[in-house]
Tab-separated table of C-alpha atoms in Angstrom:
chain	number	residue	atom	x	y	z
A	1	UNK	CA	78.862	53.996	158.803
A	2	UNK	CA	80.102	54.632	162.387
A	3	UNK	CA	80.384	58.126	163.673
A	4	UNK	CA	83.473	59.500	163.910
A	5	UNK	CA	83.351	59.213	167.632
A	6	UNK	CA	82.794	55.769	167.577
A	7	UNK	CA	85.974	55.261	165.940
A	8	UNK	CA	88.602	55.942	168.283
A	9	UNK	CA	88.776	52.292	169.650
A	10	UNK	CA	89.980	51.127	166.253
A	11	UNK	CA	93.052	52.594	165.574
A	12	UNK	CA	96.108	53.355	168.100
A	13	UNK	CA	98.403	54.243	165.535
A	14	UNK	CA	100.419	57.237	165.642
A	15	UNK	CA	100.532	57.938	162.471
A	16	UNK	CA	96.720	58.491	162.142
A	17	UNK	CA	94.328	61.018	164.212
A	18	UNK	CA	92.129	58.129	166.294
A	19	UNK	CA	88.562	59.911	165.189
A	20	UNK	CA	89.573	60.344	161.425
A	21	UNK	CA	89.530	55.935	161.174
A	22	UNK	CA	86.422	54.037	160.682
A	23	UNK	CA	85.186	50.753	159.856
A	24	UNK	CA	81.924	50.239	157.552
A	25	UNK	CA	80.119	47.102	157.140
A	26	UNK	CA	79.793	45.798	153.471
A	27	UNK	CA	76.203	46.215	152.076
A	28	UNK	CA	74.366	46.588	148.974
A	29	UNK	CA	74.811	50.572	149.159
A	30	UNK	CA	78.785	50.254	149.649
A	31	UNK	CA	79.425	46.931	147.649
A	32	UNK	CA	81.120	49.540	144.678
A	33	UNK	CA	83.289	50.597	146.898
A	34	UNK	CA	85.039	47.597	147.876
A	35	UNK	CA	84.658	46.624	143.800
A	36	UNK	CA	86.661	49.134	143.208
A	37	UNK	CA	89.380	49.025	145.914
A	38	UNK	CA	89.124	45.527	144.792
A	39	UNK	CA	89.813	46.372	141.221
A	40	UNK	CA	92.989	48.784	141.852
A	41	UNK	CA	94.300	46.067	144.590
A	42	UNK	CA	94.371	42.991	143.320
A	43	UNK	CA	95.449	41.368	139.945
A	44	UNK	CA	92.018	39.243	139.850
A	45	UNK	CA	88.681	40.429	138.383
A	46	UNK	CA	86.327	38.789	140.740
A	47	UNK	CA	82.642	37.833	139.494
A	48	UNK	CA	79.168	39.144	140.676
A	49	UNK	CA	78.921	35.409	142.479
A	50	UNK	CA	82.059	36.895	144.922
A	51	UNK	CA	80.389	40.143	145.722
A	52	UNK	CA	76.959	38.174	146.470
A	53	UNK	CA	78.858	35.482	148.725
A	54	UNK	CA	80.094	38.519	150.468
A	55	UNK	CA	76.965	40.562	150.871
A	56	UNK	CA	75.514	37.365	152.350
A	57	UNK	CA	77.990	37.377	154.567
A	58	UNK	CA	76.919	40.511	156.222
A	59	UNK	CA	79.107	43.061	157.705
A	60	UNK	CA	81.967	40.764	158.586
A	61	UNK	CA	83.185	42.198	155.457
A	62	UNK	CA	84.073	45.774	156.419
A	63	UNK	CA	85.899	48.847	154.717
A	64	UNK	CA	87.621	51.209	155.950
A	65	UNK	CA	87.981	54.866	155.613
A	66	UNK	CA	90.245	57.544	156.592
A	67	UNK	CA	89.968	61.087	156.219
A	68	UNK	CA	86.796	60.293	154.283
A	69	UNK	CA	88.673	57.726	151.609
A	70	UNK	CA	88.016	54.289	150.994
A	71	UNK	CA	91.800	52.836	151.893
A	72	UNK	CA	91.266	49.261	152.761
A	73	UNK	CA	88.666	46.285	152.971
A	74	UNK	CA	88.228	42.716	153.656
A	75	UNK	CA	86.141	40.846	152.433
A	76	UNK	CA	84.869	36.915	153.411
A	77	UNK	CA	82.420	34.024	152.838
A	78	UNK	CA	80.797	31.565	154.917
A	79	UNK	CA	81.495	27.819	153.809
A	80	UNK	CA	80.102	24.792	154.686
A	81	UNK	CA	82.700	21.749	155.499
A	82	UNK	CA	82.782	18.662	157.062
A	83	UNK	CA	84.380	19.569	160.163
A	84	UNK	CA	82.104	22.483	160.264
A	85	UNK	CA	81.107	26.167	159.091
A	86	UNK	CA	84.445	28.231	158.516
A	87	UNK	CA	85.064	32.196	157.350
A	88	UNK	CA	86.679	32.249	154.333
A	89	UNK	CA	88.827	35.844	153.387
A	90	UNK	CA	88.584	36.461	149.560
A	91	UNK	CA	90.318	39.405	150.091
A	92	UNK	CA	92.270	41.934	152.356
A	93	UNK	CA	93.785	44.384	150.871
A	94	UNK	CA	95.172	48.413	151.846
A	95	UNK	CA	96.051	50.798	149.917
A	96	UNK	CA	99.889	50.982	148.915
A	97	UNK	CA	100.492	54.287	150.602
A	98	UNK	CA	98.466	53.213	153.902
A	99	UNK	CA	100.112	49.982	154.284
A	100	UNK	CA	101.977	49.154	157.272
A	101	UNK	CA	100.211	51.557	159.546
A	102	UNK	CA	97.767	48.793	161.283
A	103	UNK	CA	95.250	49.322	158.895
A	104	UNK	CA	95.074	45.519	157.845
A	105	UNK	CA	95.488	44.386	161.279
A	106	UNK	CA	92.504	46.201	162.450
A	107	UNK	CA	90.507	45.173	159.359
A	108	UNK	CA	91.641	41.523	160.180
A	109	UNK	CA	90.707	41.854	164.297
A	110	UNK	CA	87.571	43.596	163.535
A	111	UNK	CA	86.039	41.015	160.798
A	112	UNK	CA	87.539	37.730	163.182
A	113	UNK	CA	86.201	39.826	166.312
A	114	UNK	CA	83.018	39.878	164.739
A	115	UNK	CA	82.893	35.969	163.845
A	116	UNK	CA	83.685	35.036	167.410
A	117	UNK	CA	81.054	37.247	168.806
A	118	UNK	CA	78.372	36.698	166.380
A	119	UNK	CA	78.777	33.088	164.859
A	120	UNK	CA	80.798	30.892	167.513
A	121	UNK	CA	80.231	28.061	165.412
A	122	UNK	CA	82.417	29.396	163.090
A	123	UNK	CA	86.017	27.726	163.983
A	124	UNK	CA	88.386	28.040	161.489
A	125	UNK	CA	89.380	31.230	158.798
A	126	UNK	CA	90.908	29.641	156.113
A	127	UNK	CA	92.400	32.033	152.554
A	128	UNK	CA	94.276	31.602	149.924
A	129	UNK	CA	97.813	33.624	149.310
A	130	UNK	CA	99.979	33.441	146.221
A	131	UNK	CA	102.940	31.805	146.653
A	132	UNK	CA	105.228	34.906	145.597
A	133	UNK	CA	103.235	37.284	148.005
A	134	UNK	CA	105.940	36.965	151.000
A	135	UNK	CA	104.420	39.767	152.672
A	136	UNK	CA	100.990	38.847	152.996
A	137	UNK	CA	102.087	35.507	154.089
A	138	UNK	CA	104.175	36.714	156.698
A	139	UNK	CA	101.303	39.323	157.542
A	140	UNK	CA	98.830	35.967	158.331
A	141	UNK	CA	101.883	33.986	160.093
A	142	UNK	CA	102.159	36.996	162.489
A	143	UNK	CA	97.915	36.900	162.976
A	144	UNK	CA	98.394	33.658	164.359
A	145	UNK	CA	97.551	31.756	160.900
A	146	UNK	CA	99.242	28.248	159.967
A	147	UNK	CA	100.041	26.949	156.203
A	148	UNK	CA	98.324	24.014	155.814
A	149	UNK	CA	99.680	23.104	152.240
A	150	UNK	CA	100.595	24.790	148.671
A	151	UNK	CA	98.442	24.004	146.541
A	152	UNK	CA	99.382	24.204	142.762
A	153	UNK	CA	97.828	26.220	139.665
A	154	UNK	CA	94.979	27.466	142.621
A	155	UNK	CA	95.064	30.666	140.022
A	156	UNK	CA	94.196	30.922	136.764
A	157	UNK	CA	95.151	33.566	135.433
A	158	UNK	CA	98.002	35.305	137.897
A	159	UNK	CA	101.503	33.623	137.665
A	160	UNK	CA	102.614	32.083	139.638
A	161	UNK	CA	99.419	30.064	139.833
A	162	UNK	CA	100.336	28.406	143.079
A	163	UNK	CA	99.124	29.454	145.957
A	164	UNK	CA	99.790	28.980	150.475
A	165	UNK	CA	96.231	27.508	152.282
A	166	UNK	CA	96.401	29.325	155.516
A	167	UNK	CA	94.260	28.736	158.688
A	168	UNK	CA	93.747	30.064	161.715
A	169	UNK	CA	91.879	28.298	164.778
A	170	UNK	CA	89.059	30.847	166.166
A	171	UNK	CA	88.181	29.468	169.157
């Protein structure tokens, strides 16, 4: 985990103190952590299979922490295409209280930061939103992500099952 005083270039927001934000790296000693932010996020109970895509992944998957609490994560995948290797986000998710303060901004810039640096044969992020989720699809629209289709019953066991297949371009 980064030092408090490494911190400071991650968050501008007002509403936090710059050296109380930081941004962890997924591994196997954290991977509970993001399990369980996971857990109290999201309606879907991902499998082990997820959480060993991601820790293959490295630390483009990051959490974050403020004031010493887990508040947010993302969380991504590598996949093989046709046109090419592209990032996929299984998850980004903050914290109901800490939402709307940058948090998933940052966690977005960091992990597509990251991609560009370190893999720039990575071109595309691609994810999956549910179709009643207006705010997370706005949230991507605003990142400079596209819809590239709906795609129905995509879920299983959340209704409604149909879900927005979002891109955005990284290079």
């Amino acid at each position: 985990m980064r030092g408090t005083e490494d911190c400071s270039d991650f968050m501008n927001s007002s509403k936090f103190c710059m050296d109380e934000v930081c941004f962890e790296g997924v591994s196997g000693e954290n991977i509970q952590k993001l399990k369980t932010l996971n857990q109290v996020i999201f309606p879907i109970n991902y499998p082990e299979r997820v959480y060993n895509d991601i820790l293959a992944c490295g630390e483009i998957s990051q959490i974050a922490h403020l004031r010493g609490k887990v508040v947010g994560g993302i969380s991504c995948r590598l996949e093989n295409t046709p046109e090419g290797p592209i990032l996929y986000i299984i998850t980004l998710g903050v914290l109901a209280p800490y939402r709307n303060l940058g948090l998933g901004s940052k966690l977005l810039d960091t992990c597509l930061d990251t991609i560009r640096t370190c893999l720039p044969e990575v071109g595309r992020a691609r994810l999956h939103v549910q179709v009643s989720n207006e705010d997370a699809i706005r949230f991507y629209l605003k990142h400079g992500f596209v819809i590239l289709e709906t795609v129905r019953n995509y879920y299983i066991k959340v209704k409604p099952r149909d879900a927005v297949l979002l891109e955005s371009k990284l290079n």
